[in-house]
Every structure is written in C-alpha cells, then in structure tokens.
Short mmCIF file of N, CA and C and ligand atoms in Angstrom, two decimals:
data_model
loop_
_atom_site.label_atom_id
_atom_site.label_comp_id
_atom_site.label_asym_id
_atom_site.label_seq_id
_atom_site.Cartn_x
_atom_site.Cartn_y
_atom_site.Cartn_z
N UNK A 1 6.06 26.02 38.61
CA UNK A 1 5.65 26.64 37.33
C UNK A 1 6.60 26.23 36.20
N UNK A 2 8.17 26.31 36.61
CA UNK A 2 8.84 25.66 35.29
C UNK A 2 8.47 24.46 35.42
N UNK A 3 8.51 23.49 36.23
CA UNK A 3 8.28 22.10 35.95
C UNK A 3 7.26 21.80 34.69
N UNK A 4 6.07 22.44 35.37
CA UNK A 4 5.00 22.49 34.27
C UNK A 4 5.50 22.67 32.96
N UNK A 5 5.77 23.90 32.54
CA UNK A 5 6.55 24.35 31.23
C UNK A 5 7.36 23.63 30.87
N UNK A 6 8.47 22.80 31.10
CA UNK A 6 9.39 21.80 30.87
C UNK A 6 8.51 20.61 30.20
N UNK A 7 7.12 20.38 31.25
CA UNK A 7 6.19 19.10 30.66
C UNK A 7 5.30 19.33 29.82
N UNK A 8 4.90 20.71 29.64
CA UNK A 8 4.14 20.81 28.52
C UNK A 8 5.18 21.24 27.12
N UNK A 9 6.42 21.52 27.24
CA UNK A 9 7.35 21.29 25.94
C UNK A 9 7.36 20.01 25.46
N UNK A 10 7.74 19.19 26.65
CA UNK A 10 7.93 17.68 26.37
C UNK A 10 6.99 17.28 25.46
N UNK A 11 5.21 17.37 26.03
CA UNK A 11 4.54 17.13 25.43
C UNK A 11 4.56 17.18 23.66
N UNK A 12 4.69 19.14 24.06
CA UNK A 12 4.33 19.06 22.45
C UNK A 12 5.46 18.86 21.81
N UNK A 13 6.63 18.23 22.13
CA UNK A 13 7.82 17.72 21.11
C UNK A 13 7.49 16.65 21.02
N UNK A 14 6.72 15.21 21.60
CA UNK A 14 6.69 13.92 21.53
C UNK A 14 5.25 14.10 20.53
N UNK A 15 3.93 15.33 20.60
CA UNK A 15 3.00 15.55 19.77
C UNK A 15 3.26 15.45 18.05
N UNK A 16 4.72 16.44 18.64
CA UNK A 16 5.08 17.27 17.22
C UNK A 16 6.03 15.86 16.10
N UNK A 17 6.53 14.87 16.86
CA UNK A 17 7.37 13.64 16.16
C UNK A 17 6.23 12.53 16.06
N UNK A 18 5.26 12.17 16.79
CA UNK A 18 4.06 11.06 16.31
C UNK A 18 3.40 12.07 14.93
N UNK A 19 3.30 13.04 14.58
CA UNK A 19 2.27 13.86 13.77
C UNK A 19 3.05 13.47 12.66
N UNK A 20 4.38 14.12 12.51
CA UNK A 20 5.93 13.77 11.27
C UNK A 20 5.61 12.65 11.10
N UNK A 21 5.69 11.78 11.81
CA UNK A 21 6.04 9.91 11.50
C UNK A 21 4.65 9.22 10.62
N UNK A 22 3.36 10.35 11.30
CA UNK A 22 2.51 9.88 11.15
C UNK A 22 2.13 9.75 9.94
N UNK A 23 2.16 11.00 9.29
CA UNK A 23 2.46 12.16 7.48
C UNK A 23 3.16 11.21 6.87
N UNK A 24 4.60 10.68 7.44
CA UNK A 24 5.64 10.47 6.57
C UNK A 24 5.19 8.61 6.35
N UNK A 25 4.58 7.99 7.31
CA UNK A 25 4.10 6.99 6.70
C UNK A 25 2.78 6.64 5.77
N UNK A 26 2.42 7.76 5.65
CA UNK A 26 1.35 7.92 4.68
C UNK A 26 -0.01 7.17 5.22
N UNK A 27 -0.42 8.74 5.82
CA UNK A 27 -1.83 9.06 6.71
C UNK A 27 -3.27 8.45 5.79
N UNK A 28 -4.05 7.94 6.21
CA UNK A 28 -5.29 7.22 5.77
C UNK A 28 -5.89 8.46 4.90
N UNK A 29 -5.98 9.69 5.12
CA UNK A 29 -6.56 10.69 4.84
C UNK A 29 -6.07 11.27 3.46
N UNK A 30 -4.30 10.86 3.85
CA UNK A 30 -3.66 11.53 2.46
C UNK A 30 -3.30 10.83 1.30
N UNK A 31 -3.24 9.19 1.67
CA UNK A 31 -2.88 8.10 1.27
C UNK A 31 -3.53 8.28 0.13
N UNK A 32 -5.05 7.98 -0.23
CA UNK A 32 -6.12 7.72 -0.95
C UNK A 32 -5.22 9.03 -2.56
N UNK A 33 -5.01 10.20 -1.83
CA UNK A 33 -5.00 11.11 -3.17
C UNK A 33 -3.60 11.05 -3.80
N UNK A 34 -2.20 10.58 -2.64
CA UNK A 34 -1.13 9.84 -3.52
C UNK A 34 -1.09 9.36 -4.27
N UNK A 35 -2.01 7.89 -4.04
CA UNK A 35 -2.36 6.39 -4.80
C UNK A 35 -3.34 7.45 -6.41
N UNK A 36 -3.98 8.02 -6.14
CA UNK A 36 -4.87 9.16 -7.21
C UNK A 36 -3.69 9.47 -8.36
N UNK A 37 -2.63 10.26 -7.84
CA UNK A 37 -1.26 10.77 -8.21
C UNK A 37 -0.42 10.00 -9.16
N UNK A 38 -0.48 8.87 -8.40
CA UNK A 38 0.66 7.77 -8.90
C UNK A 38 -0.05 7.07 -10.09
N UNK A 39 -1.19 7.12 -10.70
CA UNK A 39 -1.48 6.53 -11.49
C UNK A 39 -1.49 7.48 -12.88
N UNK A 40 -0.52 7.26 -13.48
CA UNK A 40 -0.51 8.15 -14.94
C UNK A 40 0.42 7.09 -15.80
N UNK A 41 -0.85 6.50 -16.52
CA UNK A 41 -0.62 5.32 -17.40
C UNK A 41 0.07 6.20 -18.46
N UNK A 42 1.61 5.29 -19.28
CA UNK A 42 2.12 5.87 -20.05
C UNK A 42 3.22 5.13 -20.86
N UNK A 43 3.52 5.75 -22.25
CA UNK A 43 4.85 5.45 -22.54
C UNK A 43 5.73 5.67 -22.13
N UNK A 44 6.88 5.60 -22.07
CA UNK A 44 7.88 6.18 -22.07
C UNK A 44 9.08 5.74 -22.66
N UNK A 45 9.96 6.48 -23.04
CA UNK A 45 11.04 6.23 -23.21
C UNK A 45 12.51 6.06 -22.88
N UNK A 46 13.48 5.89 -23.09
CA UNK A 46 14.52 6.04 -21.91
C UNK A 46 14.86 7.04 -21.54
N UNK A 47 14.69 8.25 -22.64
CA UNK A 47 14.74 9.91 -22.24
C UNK A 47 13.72 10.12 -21.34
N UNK A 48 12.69 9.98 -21.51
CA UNK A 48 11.14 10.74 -21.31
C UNK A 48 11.35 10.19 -19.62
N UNK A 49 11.82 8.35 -19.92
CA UNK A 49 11.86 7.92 -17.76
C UNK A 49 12.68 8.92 -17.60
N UNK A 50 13.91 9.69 -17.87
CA UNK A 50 14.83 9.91 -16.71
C UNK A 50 14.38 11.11 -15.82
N UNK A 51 13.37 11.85 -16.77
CA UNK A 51 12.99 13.04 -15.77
C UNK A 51 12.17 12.52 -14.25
N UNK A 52 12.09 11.39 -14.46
CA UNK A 52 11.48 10.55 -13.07
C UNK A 52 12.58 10.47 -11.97
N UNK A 53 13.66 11.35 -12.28
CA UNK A 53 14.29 10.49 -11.16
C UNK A 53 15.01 10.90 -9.66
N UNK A 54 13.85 11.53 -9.27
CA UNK A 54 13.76 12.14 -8.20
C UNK A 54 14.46 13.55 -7.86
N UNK A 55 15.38 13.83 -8.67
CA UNK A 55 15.61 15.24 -8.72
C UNK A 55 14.96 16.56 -9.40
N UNK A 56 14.73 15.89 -11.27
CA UNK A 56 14.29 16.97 -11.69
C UNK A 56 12.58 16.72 -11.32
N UNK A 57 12.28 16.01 -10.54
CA UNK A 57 10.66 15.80 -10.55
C UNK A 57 10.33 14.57 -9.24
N UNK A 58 9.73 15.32 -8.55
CA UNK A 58 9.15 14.34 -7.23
C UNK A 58 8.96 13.11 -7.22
N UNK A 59 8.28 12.64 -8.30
CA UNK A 59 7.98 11.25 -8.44
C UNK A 59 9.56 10.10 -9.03
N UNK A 60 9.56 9.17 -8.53
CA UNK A 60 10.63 8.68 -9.05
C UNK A 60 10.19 7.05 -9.73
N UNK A 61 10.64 7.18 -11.01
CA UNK A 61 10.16 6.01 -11.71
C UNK A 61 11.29 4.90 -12.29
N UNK A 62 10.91 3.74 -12.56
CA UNK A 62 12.07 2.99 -12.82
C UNK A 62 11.73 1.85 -13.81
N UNK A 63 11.88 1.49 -14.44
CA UNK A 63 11.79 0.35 -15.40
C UNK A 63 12.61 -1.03 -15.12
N UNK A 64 11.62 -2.17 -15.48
CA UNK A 64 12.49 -3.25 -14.90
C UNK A 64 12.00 -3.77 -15.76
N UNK A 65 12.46 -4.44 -16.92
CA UNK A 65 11.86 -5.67 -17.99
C UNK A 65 10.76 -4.91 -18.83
N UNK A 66 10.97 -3.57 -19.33
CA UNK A 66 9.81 -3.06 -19.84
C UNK A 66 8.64 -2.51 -19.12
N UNK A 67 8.65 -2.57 -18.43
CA UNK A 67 7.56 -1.97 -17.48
C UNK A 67 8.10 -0.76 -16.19
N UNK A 68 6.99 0.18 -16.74
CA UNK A 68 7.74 1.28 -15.24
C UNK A 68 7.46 1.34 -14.44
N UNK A 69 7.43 1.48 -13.07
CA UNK A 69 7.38 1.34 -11.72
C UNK A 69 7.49 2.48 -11.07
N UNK A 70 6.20 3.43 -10.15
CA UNK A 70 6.38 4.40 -9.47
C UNK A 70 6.91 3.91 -8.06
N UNK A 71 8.18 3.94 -8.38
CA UNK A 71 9.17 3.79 -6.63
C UNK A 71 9.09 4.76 -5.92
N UNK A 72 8.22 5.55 -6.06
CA UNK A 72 8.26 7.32 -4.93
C UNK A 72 8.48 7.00 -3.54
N UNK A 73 7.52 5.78 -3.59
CA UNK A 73 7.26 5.24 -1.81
C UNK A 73 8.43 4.54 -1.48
N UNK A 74 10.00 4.69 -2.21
CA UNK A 74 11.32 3.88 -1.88
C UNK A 74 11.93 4.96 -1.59
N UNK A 75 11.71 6.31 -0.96
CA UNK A 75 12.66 7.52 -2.19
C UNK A 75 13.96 7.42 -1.26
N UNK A 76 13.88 6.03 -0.29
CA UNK A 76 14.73 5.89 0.91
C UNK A 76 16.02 5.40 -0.15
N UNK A 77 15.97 4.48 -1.07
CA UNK A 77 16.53 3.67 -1.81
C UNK A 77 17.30 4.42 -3.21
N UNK A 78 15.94 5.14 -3.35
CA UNK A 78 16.62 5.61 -4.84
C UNK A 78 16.51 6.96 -4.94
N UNK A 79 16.16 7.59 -3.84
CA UNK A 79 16.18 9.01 -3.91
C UNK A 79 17.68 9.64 -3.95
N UNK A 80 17.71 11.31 -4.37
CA UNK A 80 19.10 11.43 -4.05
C UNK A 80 19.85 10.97 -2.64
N UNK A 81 21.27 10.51 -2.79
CA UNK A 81 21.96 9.78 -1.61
C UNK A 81 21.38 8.36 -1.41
N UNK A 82 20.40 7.77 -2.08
CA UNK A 82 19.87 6.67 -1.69
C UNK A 82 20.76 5.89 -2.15
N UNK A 83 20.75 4.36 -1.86
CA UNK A 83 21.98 3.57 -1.91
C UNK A 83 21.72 2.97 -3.54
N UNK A 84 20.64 3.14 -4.27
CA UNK A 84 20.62 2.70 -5.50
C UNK A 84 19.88 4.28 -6.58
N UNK A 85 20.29 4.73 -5.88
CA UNK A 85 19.94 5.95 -6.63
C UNK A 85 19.95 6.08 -8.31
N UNK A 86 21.02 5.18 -9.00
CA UNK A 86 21.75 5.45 -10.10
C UNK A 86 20.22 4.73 -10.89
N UNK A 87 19.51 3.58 -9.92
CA UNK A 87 18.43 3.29 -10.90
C UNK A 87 17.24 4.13 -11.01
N UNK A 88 16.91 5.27 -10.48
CA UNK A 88 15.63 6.36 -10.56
C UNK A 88 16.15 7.02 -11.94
N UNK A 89 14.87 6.84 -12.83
CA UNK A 89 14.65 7.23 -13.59
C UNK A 89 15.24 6.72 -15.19
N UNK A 90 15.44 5.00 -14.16
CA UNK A 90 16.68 4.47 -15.79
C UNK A 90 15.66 3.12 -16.28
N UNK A 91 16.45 2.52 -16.89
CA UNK A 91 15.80 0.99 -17.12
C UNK A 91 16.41 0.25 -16.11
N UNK A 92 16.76 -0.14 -15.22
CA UNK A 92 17.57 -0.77 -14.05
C UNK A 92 17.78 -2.23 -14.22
N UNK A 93 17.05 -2.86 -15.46
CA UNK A 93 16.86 -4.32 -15.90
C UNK A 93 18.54 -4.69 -15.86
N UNK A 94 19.59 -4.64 -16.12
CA UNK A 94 20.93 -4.90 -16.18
C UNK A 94 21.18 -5.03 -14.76
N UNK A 95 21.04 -3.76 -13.97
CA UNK A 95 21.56 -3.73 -12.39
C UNK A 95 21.05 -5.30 -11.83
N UNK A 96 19.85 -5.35 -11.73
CA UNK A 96 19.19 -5.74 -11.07
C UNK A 96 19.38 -7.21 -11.46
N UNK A 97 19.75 -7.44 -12.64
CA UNK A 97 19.80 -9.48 -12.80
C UNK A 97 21.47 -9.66 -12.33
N UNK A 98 22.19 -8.20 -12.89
CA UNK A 98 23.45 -8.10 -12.25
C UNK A 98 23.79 -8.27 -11.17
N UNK A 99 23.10 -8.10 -10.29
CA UNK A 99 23.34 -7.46 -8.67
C UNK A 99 24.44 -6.31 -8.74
N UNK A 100 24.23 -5.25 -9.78
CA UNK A 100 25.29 -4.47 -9.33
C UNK A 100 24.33 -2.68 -9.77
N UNK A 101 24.95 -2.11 -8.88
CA UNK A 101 24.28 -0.60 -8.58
C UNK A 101 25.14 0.25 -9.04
N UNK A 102 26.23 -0.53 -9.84
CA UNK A 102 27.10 0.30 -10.74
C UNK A 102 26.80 1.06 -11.66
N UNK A 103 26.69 2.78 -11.94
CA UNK A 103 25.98 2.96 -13.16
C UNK A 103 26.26 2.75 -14.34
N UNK A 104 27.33 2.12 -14.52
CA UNK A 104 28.19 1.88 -16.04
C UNK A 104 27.47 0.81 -16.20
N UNK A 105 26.89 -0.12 -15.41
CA UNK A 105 26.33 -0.97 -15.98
C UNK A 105 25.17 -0.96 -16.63
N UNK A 106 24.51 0.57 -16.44
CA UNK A 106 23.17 0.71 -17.22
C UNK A 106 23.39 1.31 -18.66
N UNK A 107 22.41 0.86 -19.78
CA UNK A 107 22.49 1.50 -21.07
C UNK A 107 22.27 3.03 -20.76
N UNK A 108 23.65 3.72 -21.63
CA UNK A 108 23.24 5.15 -21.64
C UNK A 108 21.87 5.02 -22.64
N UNK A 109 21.28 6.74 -22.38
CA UNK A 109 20.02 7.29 -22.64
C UNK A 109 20.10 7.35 -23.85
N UNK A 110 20.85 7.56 -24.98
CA UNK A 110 20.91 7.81 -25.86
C UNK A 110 20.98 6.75 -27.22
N UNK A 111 21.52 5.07 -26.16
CA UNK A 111 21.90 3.77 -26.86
C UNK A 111 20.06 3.20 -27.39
N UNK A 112 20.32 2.40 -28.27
CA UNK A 112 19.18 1.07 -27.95
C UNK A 112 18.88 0.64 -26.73
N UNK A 113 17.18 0.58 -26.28
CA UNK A 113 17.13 -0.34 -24.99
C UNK A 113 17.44 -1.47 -25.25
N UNK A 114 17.91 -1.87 -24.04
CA UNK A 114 19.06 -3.23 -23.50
C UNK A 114 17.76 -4.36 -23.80
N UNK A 115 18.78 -5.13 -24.82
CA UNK A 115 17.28 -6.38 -25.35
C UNK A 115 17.95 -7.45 -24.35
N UNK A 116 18.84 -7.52 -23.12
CA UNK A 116 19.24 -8.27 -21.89
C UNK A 116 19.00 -9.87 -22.92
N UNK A 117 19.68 -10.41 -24.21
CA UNK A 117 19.91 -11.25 -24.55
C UNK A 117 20.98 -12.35 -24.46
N UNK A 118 21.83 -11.32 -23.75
CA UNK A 118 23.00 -11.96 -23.32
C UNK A 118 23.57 -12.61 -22.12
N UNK A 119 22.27 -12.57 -21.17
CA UNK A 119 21.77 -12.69 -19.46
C UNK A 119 22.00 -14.47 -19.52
N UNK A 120 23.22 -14.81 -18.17
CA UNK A 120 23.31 -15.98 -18.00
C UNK A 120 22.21 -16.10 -17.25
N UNK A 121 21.31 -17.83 -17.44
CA UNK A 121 20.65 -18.39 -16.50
C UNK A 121 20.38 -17.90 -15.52
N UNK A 122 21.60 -17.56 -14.31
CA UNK A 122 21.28 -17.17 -12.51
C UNK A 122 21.06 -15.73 -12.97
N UNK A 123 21.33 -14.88 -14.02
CA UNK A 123 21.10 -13.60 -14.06
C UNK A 123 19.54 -12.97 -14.41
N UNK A 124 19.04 -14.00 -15.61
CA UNK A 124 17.96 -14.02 -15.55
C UNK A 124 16.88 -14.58 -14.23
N UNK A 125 17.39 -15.57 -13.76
CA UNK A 125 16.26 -15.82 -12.49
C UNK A 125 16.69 -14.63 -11.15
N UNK A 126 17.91 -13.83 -11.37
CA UNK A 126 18.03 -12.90 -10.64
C UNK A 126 16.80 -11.42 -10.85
N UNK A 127 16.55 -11.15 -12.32
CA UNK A 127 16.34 -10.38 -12.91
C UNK A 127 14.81 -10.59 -12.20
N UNK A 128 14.42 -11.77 -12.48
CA UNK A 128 13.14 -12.19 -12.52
C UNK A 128 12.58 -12.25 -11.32
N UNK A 129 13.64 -12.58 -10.16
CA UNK A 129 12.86 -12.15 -8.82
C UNK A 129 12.74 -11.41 -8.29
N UNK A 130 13.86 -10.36 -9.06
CA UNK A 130 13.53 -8.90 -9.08
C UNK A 130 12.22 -7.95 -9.02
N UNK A 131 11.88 -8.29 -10.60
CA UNK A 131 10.78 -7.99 -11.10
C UNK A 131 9.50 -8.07 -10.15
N UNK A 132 9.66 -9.49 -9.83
CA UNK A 132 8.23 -10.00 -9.04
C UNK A 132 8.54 -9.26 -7.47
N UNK A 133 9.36 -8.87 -6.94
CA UNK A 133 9.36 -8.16 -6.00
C UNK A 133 9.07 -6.67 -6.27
N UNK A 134 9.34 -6.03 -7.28
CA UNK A 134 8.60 -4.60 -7.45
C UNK A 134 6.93 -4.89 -8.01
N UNK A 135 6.58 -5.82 -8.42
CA UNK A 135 5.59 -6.37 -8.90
C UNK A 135 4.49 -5.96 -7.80
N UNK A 136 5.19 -6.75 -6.69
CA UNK A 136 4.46 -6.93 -5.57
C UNK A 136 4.52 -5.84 -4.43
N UNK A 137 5.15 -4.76 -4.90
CA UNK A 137 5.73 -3.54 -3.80
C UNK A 137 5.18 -2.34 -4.55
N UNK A 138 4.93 -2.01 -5.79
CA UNK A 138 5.04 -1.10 -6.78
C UNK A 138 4.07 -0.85 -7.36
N UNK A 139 3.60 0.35 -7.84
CA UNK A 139 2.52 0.29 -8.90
C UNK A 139 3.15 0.55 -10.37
N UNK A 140 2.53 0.10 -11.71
CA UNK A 140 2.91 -0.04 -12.86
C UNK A 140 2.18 0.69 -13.31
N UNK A 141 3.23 2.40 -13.93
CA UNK A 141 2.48 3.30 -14.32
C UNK A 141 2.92 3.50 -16.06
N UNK A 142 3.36 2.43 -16.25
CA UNK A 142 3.30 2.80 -18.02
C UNK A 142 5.00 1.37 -18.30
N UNK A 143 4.76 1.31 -19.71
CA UNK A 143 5.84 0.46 -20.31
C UNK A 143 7.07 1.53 -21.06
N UNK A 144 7.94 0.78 -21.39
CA UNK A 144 9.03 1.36 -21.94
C UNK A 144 9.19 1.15 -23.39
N UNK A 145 9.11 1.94 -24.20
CA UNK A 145 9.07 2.21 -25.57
C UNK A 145 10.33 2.23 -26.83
N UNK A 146 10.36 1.86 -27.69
CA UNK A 146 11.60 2.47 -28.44
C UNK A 146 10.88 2.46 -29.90
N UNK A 147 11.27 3.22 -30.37
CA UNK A 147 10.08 3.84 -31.73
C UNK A 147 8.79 2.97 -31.74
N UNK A 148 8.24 3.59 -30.37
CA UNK A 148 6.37 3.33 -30.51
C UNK A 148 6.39 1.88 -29.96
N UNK A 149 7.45 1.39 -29.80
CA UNK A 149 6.80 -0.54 -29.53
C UNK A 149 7.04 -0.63 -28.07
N UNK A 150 6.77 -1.99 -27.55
CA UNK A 150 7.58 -2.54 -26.43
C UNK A 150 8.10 -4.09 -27.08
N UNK A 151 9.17 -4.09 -26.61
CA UNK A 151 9.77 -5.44 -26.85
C UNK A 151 9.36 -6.50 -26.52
N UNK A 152 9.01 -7.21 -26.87
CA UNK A 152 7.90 -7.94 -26.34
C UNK A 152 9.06 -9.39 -25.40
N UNK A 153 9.85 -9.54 -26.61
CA UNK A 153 11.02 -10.38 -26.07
C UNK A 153 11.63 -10.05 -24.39
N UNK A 154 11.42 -9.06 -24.59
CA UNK A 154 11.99 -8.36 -22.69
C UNK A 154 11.47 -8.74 -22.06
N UNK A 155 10.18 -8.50 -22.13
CA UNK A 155 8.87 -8.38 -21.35
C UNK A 155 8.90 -10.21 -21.22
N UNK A 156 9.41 -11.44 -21.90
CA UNK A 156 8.78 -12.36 -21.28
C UNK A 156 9.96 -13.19 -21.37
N UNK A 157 10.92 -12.23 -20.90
CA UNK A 157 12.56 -13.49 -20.85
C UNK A 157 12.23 -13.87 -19.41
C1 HEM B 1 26.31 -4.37 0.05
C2 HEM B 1 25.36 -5.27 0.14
C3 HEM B 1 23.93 -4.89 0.28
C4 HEM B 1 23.24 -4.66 1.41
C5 HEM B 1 23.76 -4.73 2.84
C6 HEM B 1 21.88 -4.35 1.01
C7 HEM B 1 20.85 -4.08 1.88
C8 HEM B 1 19.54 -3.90 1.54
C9 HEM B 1 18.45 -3.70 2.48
C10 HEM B 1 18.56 -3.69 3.99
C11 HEM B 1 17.33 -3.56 1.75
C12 HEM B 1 15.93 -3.28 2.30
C13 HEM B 1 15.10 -4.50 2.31
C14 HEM B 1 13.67 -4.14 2.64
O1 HEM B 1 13.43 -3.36 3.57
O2 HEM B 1 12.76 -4.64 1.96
C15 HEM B 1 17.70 -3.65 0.36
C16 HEM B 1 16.83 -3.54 -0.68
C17 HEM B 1 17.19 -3.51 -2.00
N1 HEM B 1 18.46 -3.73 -2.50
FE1 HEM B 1 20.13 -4.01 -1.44
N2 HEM B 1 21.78 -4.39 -0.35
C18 HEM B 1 23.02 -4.69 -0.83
C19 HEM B 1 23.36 -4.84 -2.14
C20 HEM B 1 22.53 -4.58 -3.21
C21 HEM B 1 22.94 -4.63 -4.59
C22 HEM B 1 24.33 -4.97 -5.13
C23 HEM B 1 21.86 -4.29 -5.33
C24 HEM B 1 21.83 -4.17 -6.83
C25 HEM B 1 20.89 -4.68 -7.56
C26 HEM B 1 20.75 -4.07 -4.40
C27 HEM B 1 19.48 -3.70 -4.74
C28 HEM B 1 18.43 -3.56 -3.86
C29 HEM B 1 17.07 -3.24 -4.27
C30 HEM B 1 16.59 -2.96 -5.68
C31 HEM B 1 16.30 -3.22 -3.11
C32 HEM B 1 14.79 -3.08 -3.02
C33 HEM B 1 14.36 -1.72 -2.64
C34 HEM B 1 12.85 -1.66 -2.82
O3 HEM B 1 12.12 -2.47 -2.27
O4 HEM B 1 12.43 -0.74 -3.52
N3 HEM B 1 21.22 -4.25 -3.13
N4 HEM B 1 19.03 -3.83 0.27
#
C-alpha cells in the first residue's frame, strides 16, 4: 500500500513539472492571447519606455536604434537579476554596439536621445547585428520619440 502511494506521488510530481514547463514555454492555447497582448503600437519616449522595465510593469520593453522591442519573452535576460537587466526599459542602442551592460553607458532619462554619431565602424556593425537579431527574435511595438519625431538618422545608421 505505501509502495503504491510513494508511486502515485511520484506520478503527480513528474505531472505537476511537465504542466509548469509546459505554461512556462508558452502553451498553444495561451500563446495566441500573449502575442494579442504584446501588440500595442506606440510612441514612446525615454520616460514613457522606462515604465517597461519589468518591475514597475510585466511587460518589458527596450529600444534599439529607435524602435521598441517587447523582450517579455527574454525576462531570463533582462528581467530583474537578469544579466542585462540595466537595458529593460532604456534605449540600449549604446550597450549594445558597445558590448557593454554597463549602465553608465546608457543616456540618462532626462538627457537628449543618443543620436550614436560618434559610433566607430566595428561599433556600428556591432550595433547593427544587434538590431537584426532582436529584429528576428522580437516583436516591434512602437518607435522612440523626442518632441513628437523619430530620428530618422538613428533609424538608418
Ligand atoms: C561575459 C561574457 C558574456 C557571456 C558569457 C554571455 C552569454 C550569453 C548567452 C549564453 C546568451 C544567450 C544566447 C541565446 O540563448 O540566444 C547571451 C545573449 C545575449 N547577450 Fe550575452 N554574454 C556575455 C556578454 C555580453 C555583453 C557584454 C553584452 C552587452 C551588450 C551581452 C548582451 C547580450 C544580449 C543582448 C543577448 C541577447 C538576449 C536576447 O536574445 O534577448 N552579452 N549572452
């Protein structure tokens, strides 16, 4: 009789970790109304991104060259404790041609967005394969603004 009981725990602990894994990789069922979620086309600004950034608000967003990026599905990366955390909810365009996850290296919230004019050669093709890798990982839920525009210069260094 314990044997039994021992194997039907087993069971439902190996039930209870395929069900978690199953949720946490994002179930066919639940998937569809995430992807629903994640789409809220928008401005923003460098204030308006930071509430994206996974603390004061679930979703975590990021800007790379003018364009924002719902990273929610990274929150491994940039969530709190994540190893690039400092870029949720910033313009990350500096880090990222930089290779550095330093946050001093990002424009405070309060400066001009970073017109990245001063980007050597390997920094820009750093920047740029950047880009095309969230491009290709990411959905693009709005551009980055500074009184009403986007820079257009950013957008096609
Ligand atoms: C200490 C050296 C580093 C190690 C060992 C490391 C390791 C990794 C690993 C294992 C991944 C996951 C790759 C994947 O599953 O697709 C990754 C992704 C990434 N790393 Fe690093 N990394 C390092 C340094 C950096 C630095 C300095 C930056 C700063 C720009 C950086 C930015 C990123 C970004 C943005 C991603 C992509 C995450 C995503 O797809 O959303 N890494 N890194």
């Amino acid at each position: 009789m314990i044997t039994e009981i021992i194997i039907f725990l087993i069971i439902i602990y190996f039930a209870k970790t395929i069900y978690t894994e199953f949720l946490a990789s994002g179930n066919p069922f639940s998937s569809s109304n995430q992807q629903e979620e994640s789409i809220i086309e928008g401005k923003f600004t460098p204030k308006t991104l930071y509430k994206y950034n996974g603390k004061d608000h679930p979703k975590i967003f990021m800007a790379v060259k003018s364009r924002v990026y719902d990273v929610s599905q990274g929150s491994q990366f940039y969530g709190p404790g994540g190893p690039y955390e400092n870029f949720a909810g910033r313009d990350a365009s500096r880090g990222l041609a930089l290779n550095s996850f330093d946050p001093a290296v990002l424009t405070p919230l309060d400066e001009p967005i970073d017109d990245l004019k001063d980007l050597k050669e390997l920094e820009k093709e750093s920047l740029e394969s950047w880009d095309e890798h969230f491009e290709n990982r990411y959905k693009i839920v709005g551009t980055l603004h500074e009184n009403g525009t986007v820079n257009e210069e950013i957008k096609g260094l």
